[in-house]
């Protein structure tokens, strides 16, 4: 089974595109590798990429249906 992108972004399954975008921006700022301490950069990098992937899928209607 695939990843639960809604859970990654912390939004409900019936969230609007605007809610998805807001959640993405908030998490992207929080987990951006340049904003995290040096000792946590690797974890932040992975989390940031995961958040980006979730947003990419949920912002595209065709990918979202899959």
mmCIF file of C-alpha atoms in Angstrom:
data_model
loop_
_atom_site.group_PDB
_atom_site.id
_atom_site.type_symbol
_atom_site.label_atom_id
_atom_site.label_comp_id
_atom_site.label_asym_id
_atom_site.label_seq_id
_atom_site.Cartn_x
_atom_site.Cartn_y
_atom_site.Cartn_z
ATOM 1 C CA UNK A 1 0.000 0.000 0.000
ATOM 2 C CA UNK A 2 1.195 3.497 -0.782
ATOM 3 C CA UNK A 3 1.870 6.430 1.481
ATOM 4 C CA UNK A 4 -0.968 8.356 3.071
ATOM 5 C CA UNK A 5 -0.248 11.813 1.666
ATOM 6 C CA UNK A 6 -3.164 13.344 3.545
ATOM 7 C CA UNK A 7 -1.633 12.223 6.824
ATOM 8 C CA UNK A 8 1.798 13.547 5.827
ATOM 9 C CA UNK A 9 0.349 17.014 5.221
ATOM 10 C CA UNK A 10 -2.063 16.748 8.141
ATOM 11 C CA UNK A 11 -5.221 17.491 6.166
ATOM 12 C CA UNK A 12 -8.564 15.721 5.859
ATOM 13 C CA UNK A 13 -9.401 13.651 2.795
ATOM 14 C CA UNK A 14 -12.033 16.192 1.782
ATOM 15 C CA UNK A 15 -9.649 19.156 2.103
ATOM 16 C CA UNK A 16 -9.799 21.837 -0.565
ATOM 17 C CA UNK A 17 -6.849 22.697 -2.790
ATOM 18 C CA UNK A 18 -6.378 25.863 -0.733
ATOM 19 C CA UNK A 19 -6.158 23.862 2.518
ATOM 20 C CA UNK A 20 -3.634 21.494 0.946
ATOM 21 C CA UNK A 21 -1.526 24.422 -0.254
ATOM 22 C CA UNK A 22 -1.604 26.091 3.188
ATOM 23 C CA UNK A 23 -0.589 22.877 4.936
ATOM 24 C CA UNK A 24 2.246 22.341 2.455
ATOM 25 C CA UNK A 25 3.619 25.846 2.907
ATOM 26 C CA UNK A 26 3.492 25.599 6.691
ATOM 27 C CA UNK A 27 5.301 22.254 6.766
ATOM 28 C CA UNK A 28 7.782 23.256 4.069
ATOM 29 C CA UNK A 29 8.870 26.244 6.135
ATOM 30 C CA UNK A 30 9.102 24.133 9.272
ATOM 31 C CA UNK A 31 11.159 21.320 7.693
ATOM 32 C CA UNK A 32 13.261 23.270 5.184
ATOM 33 C CA UNK A 33 16.854 21.968 5.501
ATOM 34 C CA UNK A 34 18.341 25.474 5.515
ATOM 35 C CA UNK A 35 16.250 26.433 8.549
ATOM 36 C CA UNK A 36 17.072 23.379 10.676
ATOM 37 C CA UNK A 37 20.109 22.907 12.921
ATOM 38 C CA UNK A 38 23.121 21.222 11.331
ATOM 39 C CA UNK A 39 22.711 18.033 13.371
ATOM 40 C CA UNK A 40 19.178 17.482 12.028
ATOM 41 C CA UNK A 41 19.740 18.401 8.375
ATOM 42 C CA UNK A 42 19.495 14.807 7.111
ATOM 43 C CA UNK A 43 16.159 14.196 8.838
ATOM 44 C CA UNK A 44 14.878 17.566 7.656
ATOM 45 C CA UNK A 45 15.958 16.817 4.068
ATOM 46 C CA UNK A 46 14.029 13.519 4.034
ATOM 47 C CA UNK A 47 10.938 15.048 5.619
ATOM 48 C CA UNK A 48 11.067 18.027 3.244
ATOM 49 C CA UNK A 49 11.196 15.705 0.216
ATOM 50 C CA UNK A 50 8.318 13.642 1.590
ATOM 51 C CA UNK A 51 6.226 16.783 2.060
ATOM 52 C CA UNK A 52 7.038 17.907 -1.494
ATOM 53 C CA UNK A 53 6.023 14.536 -2.902
ATOM 54 C CA UNK A 54 2.741 14.614 -0.976
ATOM 55 C CA UNK A 55 1.938 18.100 -2.262
ATOM 56 C CA UNK A 56 2.805 17.143 -5.836
ATOM 57 C CA UNK A 57 0.427 14.187 -5.749
ATOM 58 C CA UNK A 58 -2.445 15.948 -3.972
ATOM 59 C CA UNK A 59 -2.276 19.062 -6.119
ATOM 60 C CA UNK A 60 -2.685 17.033 -9.334
ATOM 61 C CA UNK A 61 -6.257 15.723 -9.695
ATOM 62 C CA UNK A 62 -5.219 12.745 -11.810
ATOM 63 C CA UNK A 63 -2.528 11.596 -9.383
ATOM 64 C CA UNK A 64 -4.847 12.279 -6.465
ATOM 65 C CA UNK A 65 -7.452 9.807 -7.766
ATOM 66 C CA UNK A 66 -4.867 7.030 -7.975
#
